[in-house]
mmCIF file of C-alpha atoms and ligand atoms in Angstrom:
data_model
loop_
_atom_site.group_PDB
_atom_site.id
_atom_site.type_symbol
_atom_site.label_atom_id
_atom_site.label_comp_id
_atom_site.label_asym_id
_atom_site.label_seq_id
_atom_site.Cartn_x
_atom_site.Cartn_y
_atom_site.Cartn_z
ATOM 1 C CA UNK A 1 0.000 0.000 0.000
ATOM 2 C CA UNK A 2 1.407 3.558 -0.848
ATOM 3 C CA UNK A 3 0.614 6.669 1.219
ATOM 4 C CA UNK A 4 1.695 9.981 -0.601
ATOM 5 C CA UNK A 5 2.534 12.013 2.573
ATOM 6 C CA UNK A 6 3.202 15.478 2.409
ATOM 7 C CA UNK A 7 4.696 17.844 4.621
ATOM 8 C CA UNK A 8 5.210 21.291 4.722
ATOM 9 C CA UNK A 9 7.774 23.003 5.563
ATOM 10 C CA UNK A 10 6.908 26.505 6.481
ATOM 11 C CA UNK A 11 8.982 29.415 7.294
ATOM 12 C CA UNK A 12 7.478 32.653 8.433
ATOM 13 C CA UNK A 13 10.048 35.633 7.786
ATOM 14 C CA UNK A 14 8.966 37.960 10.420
ATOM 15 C CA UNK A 15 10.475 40.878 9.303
ATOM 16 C CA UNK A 16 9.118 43.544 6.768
ATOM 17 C CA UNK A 17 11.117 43.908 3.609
ATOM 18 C CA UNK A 18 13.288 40.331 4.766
ATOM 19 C CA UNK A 19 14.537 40.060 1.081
ATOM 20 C CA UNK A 20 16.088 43.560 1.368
ATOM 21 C CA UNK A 21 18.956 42.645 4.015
ATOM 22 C CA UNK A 22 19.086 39.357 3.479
ATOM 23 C CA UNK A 23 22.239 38.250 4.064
ATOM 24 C CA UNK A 24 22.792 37.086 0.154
ATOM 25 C CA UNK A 25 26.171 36.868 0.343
ATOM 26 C CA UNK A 26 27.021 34.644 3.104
ATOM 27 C CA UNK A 27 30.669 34.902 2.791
ATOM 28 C CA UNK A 28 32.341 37.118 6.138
ATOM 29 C CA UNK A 29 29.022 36.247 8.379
ATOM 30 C CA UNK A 30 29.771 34.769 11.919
ATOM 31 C CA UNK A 31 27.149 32.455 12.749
ATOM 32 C CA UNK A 32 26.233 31.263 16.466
ATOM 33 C CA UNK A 33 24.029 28.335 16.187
ATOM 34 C CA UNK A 34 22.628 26.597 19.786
ATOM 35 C CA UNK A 35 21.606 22.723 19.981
ATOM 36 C CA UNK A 36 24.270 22.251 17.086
ATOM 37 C CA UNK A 37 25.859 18.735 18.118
ATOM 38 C CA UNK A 38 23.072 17.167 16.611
ATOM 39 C CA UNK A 39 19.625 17.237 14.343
ATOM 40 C CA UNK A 40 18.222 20.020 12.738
ATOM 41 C CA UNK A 41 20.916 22.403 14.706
ATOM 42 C CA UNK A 42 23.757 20.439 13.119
ATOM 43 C CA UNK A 43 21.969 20.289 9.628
ATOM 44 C CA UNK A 44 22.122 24.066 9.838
ATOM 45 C CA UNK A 45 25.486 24.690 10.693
ATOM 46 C CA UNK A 46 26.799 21.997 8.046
ATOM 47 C CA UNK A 47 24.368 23.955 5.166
ATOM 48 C CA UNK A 48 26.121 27.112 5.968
ATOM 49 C CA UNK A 49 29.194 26.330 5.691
ATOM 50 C CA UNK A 50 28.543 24.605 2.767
ATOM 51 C CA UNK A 51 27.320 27.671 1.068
ATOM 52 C CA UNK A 52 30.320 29.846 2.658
ATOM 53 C CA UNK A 53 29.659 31.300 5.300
ATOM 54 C CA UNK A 54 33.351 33.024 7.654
ATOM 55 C CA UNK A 55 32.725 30.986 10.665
ATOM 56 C CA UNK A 56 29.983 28.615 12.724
ATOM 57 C CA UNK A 57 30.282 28.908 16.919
ATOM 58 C CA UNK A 58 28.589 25.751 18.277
ATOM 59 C CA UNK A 59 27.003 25.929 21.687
ATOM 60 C CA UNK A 60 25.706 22.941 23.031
ATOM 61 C CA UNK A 61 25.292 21.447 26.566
ATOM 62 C CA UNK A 62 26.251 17.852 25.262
ATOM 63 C CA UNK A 63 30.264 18.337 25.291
ATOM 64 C CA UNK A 64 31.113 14.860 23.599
ATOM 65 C CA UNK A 65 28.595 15.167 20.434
ATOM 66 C CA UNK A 66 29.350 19.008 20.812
ATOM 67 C CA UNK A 67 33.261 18.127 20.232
ATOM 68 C CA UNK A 68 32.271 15.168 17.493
ATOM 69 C CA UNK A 69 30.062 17.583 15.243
ATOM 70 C CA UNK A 70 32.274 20.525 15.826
ATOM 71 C CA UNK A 71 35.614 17.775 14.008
ATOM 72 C CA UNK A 72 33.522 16.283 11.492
ATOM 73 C CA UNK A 73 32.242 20.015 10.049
ATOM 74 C CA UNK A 74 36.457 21.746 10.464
ATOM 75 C CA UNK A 75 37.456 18.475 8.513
ATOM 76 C CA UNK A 76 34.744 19.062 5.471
ATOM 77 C CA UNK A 77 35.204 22.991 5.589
ATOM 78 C CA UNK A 78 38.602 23.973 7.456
ATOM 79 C CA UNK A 79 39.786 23.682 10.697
ATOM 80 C CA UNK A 80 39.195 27.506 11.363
ATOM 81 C CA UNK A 81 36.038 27.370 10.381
ATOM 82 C CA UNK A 82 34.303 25.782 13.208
ATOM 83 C CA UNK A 83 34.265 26.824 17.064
ATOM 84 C CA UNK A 84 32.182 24.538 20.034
ATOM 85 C CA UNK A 85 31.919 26.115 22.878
ATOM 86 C CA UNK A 86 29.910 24.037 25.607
ATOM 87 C CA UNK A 87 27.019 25.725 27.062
ATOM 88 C CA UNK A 88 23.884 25.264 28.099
ATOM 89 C CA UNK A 89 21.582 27.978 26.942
ATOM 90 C CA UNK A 90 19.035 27.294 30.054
ATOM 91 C CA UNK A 91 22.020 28.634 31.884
ATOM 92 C CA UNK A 92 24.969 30.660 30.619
ATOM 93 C CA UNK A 93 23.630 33.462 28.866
ATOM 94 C CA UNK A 94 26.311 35.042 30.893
ATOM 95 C CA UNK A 95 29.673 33.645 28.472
ATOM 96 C CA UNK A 96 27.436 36.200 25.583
ATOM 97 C CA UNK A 97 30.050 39.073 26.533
ATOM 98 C CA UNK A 98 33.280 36.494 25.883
ATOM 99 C CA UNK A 99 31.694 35.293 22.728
ATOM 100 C CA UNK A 100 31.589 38.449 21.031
ATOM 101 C CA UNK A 101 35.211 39.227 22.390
ATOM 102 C CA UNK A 102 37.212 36.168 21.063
ATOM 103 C CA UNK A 103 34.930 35.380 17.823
ATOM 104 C CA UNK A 104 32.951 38.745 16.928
ATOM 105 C CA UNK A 105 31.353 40.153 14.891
ATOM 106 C CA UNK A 106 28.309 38.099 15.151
ATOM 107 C CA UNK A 107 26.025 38.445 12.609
ATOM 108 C CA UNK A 108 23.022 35.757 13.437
ATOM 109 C CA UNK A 109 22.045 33.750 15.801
ATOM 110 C CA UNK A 110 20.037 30.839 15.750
ATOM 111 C CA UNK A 111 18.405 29.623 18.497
ATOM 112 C CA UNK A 112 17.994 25.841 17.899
ATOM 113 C CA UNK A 113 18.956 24.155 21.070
ATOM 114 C CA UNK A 114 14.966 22.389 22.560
ATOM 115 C CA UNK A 115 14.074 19.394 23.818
ATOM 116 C CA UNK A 116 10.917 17.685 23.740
ATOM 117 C CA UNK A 117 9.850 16.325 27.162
ATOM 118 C CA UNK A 118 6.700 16.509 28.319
ATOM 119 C CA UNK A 119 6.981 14.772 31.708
ATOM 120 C CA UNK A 120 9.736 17.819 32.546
ATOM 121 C CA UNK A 121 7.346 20.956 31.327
ATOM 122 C CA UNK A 122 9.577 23.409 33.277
ATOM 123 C CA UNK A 123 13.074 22.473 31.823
ATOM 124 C CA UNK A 124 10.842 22.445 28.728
ATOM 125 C CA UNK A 125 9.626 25.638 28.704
ATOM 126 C CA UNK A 126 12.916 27.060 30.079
ATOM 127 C CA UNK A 127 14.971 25.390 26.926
ATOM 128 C CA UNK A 128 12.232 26.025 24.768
ATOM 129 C CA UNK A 129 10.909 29.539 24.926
ATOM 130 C CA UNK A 130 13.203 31.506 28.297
ATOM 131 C CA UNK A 131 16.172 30.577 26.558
ATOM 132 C CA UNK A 132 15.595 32.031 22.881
ATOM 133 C CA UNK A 133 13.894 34.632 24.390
ATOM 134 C CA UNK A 134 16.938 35.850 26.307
ATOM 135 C CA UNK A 135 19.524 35.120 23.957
ATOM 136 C CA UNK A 136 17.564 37.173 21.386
ATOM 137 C CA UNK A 137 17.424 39.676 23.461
ATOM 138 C CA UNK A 138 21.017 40.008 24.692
ATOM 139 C CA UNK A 139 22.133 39.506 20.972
ATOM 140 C CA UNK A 140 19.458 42.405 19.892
ATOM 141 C CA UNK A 141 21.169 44.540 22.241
ATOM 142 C CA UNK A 142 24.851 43.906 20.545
ATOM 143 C CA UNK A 143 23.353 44.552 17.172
ATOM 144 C CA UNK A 144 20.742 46.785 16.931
ATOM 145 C CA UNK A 145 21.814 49.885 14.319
ATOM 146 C CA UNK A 146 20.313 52.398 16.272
ATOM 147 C CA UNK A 147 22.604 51.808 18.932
ATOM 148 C CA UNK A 148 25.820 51.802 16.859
ATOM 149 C CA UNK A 149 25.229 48.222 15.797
ATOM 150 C CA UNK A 150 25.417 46.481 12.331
ATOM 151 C CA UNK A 151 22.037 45.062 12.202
ATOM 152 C CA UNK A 152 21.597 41.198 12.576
ATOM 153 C CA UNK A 153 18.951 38.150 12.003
ATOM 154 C CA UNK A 154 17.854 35.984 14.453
ATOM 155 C CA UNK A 155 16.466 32.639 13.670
ATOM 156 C CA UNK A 156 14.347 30.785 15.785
ATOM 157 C CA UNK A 157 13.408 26.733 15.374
ATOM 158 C CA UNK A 158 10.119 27.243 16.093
ATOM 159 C CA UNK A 159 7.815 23.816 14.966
ATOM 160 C CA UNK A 160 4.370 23.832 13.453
ATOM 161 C CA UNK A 161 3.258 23.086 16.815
ATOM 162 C CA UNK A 162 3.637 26.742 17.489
ATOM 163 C CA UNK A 163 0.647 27.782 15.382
ATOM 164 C CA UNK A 164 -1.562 24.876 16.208
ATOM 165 C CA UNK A 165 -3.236 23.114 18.892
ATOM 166 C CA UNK A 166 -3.538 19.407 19.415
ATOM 167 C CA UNK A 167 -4.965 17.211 21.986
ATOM 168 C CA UNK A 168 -1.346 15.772 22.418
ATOM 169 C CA UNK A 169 2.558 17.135 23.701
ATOM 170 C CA UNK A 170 0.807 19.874 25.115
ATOM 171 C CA UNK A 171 3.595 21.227 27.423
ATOM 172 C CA UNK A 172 5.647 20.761 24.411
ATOM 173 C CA UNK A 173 3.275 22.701 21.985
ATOM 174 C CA UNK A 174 2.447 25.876 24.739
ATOM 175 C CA UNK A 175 6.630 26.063 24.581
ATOM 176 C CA UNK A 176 6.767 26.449 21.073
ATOM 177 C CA UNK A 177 3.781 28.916 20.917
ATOM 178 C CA UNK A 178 5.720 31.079 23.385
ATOM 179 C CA UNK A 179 8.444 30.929 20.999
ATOM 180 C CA UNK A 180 6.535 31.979 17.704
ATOM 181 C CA UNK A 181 4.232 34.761 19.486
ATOM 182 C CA UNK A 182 7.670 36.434 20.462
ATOM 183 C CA UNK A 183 9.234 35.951 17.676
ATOM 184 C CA UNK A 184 6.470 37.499 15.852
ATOM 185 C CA UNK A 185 6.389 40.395 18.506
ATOM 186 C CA UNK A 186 10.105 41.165 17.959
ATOM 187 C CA UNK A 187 10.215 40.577 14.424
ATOM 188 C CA UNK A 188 7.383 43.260 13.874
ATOM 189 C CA UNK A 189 8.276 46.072 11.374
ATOM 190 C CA UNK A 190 7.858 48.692 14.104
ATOM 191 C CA UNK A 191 10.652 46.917 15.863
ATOM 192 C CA UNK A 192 12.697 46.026 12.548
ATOM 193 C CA UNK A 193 12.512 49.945 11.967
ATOM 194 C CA UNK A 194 13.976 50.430 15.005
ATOM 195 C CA UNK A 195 16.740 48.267 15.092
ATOM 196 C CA UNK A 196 17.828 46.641 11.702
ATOM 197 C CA UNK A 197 17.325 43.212 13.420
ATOM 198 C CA UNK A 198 15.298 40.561 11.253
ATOM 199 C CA UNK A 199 13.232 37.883 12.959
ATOM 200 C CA UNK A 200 13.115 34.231 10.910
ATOM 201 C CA UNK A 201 11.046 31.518 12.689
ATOM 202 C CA UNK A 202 11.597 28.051 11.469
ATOM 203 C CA UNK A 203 7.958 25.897 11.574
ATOM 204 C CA UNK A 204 9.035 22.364 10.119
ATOM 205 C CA UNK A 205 6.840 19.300 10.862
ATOM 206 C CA UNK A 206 7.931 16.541 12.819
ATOM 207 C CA UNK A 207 11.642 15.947 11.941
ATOM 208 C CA UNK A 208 13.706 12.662 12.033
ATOM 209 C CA UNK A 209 16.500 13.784 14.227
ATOM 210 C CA UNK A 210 18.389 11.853 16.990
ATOM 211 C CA UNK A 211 15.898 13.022 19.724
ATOM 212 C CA UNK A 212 12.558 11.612 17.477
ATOM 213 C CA UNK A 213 11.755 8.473 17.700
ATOM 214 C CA UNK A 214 9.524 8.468 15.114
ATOM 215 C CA UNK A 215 10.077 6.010 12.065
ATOM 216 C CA UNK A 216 12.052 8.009 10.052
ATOM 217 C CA UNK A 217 9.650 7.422 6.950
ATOM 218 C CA UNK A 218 7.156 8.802 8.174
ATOM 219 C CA UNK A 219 8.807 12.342 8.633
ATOM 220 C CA UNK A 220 11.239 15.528 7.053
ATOM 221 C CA UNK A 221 14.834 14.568 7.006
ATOM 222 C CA UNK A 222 16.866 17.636 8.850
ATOM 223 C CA UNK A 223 18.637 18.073 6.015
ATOM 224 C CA UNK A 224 15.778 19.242 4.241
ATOM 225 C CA UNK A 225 14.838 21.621 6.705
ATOM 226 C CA UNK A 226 18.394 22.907 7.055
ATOM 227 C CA UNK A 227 18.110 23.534 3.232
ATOM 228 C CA UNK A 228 14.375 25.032 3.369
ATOM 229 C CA UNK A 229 15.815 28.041 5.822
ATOM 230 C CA UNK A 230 18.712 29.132 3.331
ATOM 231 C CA UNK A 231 16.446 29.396 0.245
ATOM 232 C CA UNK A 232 14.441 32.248 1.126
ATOM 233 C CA UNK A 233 18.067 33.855 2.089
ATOM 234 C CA UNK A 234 18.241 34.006 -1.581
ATOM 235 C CA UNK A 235 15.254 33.852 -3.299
ATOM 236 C CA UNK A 236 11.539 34.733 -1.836
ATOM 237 C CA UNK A 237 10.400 31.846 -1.086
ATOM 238 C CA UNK A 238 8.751 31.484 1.969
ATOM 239 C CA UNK A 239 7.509 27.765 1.736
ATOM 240 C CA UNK A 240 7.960 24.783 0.081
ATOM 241 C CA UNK A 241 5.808 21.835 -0.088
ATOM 242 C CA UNK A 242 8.188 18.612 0.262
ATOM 243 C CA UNK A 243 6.413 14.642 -0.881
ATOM 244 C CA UNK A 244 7.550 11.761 0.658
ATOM 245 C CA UNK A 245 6.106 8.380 -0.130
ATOM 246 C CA UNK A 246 6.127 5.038 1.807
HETATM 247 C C1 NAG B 1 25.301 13.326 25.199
HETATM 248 O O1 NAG B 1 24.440 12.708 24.268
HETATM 249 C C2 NAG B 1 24.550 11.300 24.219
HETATM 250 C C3 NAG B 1 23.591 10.796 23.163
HETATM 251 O O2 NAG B 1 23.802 11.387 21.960
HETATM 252 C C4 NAG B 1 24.219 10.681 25.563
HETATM 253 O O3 NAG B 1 24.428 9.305 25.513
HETATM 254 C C5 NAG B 1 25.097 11.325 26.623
HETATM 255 O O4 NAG B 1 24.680 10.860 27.880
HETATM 256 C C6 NAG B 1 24.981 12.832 26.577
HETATM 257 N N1 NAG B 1 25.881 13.420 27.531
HETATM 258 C C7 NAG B 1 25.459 14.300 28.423
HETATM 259 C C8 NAG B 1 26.492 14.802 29.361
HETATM 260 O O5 NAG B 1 24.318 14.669 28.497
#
C-alpha cells in the first residue's frame, strides 16, 4: 500500500522587507548556532558552511557530540572554520560578553537548542521559549543599528506546533507557541525599523532527528529543513511543499 505524505515546511520571515537585508552573500558572516551537536541544529550549521559562510560557533550542553560535530564540520570545511563552545543555553547566557570578544562580529544567531519532554514541562519551557527569548534579546542589544550596531537576524526553530493546537505534547506545543508569538512580537516592522534586526522563525513538521523516535519514513529529514531556511536567504520563497512516499 502507498501513502503519498506530504509535509510542509513553512517558514514565516517575520520581518518587513526580509529580502532587502538578506544576508545574500554569506561569505564574512559569523554564525552562532545553539543545539548544534546534533539534528536540525547540526543540519544548519553543516548547510552554511557549505554555502560559505566566515565561521559557525557551536554551543551545546552535550560536550562529547558538541566536540564530534564541531571535528567532522572543520574536517569538510577547514579547521578555522568551526568553534564549540559548551554551554547550556538554560544557563549561561552570561559567556554572551566572551563570545563576542574572542569570535565577533556576530552576525546571526540561531536559536535551535529544545528538547521535547513533556513529563519535565519546566526544563521544557525554560529550553524552549526563556532561553531564545533571552539570547535574542542580549544579541538584539549587541546589534541593533540604532545603537551603533550592524544590524543582525535571528532565527528561531520554532515547529508547526507553534501555530496549532492538538490534543497531544501539550507542554511541548504551549513552549513552542511562546516561541513563535515572540518571535512574531520582535520581528514586527515597528521593531525592525527600530533596530535593523530581522526575525526568521523556522515551523518544520515533525523531523527525524536523533531526539525523534519516530520512524524516520514517516517524517522531514533535517537536512531538508536545514536547506528550506537558506532558500528564502536568496530567493523569496517562503515555503515549500516537500512529498515523501512510503
Ligand atoms: C550526550 O548525548 C549522548 C547521546 O547522543 C548521551 O548518551 C550522553 O549521555 C549525553 N551526555 C550528556 C552529558 O548529556
Amino acid at each position: 500500500m502507498a501513502i503519498e505524505l506530504k509535509f510542509l515546511v513553512c517558514l514565516v520571515i517575520l520581518s518587513a522587507r526580509a529580502n532587502s537585508i538578506i544576508d545574500k552573500d554569506l561569505k564574512g558572516k559569523n554564525i552562532i548556532v545553539t543545539g548544534a551537536a546534533r539534528g536540525i541544529g547540526y543540519a544548519i550549521a553543516d548547510n552554511f558552511l557549505a554555502n560559505g559562510v566566515n565561521q559557525i560557533i557551536i554551543l551545546d550542553k552535550n560536550v562529547t557530540n558538541g566536540i564530534r560535530a564541531a571535528e567532522t564540520l572543520k574536517c569538510k570545511y577547514g579547521r578555522d572554520k568551526v568553534i564549540f563552545i559548551p554551554c547550556d543555553v538554560t544557563k549561561d547566557l552570561h559567556l554572551w560578553d566572551d563570545i563576542v570578544d574572542e569570535h565577533g562580529p556576530i552576525h546571526v544567531l540561531v536559536n535551535n537548542a529544545g528538547i521535547l519532554e513533556e513529563d519535565q514541562p519546566r526544563e521544557m519551557i525554560l529550553t524552549n521559549s526563556v532561553a531564545p527569548i533571552e539570547w535574542s534579546l542580549k544579541f538584539r542589544e549587541y546589534a541593533r543599528n540604532d545603537k551603533g550596531g550592524s544590524g543582525g537576524t535571528i532565527i528561531n526553530t520554532a515547529s508547526r506546533s507553534g501555530y496549532r493546537i492538538t490534543p497531544f505534547m501539550v507542554s511541548y506545543i504551549s513552549s513552542k507557541h511562546a516561541s513563535l508569538a515572540f518571535s512574531k512580537s520582535l520581528g514586527h516592522p515597528y521593531n525592525f525599523k527600530r533596530t535593523g534586526i530581522r526575525i526568521v522563525a523556522l515551523c518544520p513538521e515533525l523531523t527525524y532527528t536523533a531526539s525523534s523516535s519516530l520512524s524516520s519514513r514517516l517524517i522531514l529529514g533535517q537536512r531538508v529543513v536545514a536547506q528550506s531556511l537558506l532558500r528564502p536567504l536568496f530567493r523569496r520563497i517562503i515555503a515549500f511543499r516537500w512529498a515523501g512516499s512510503m
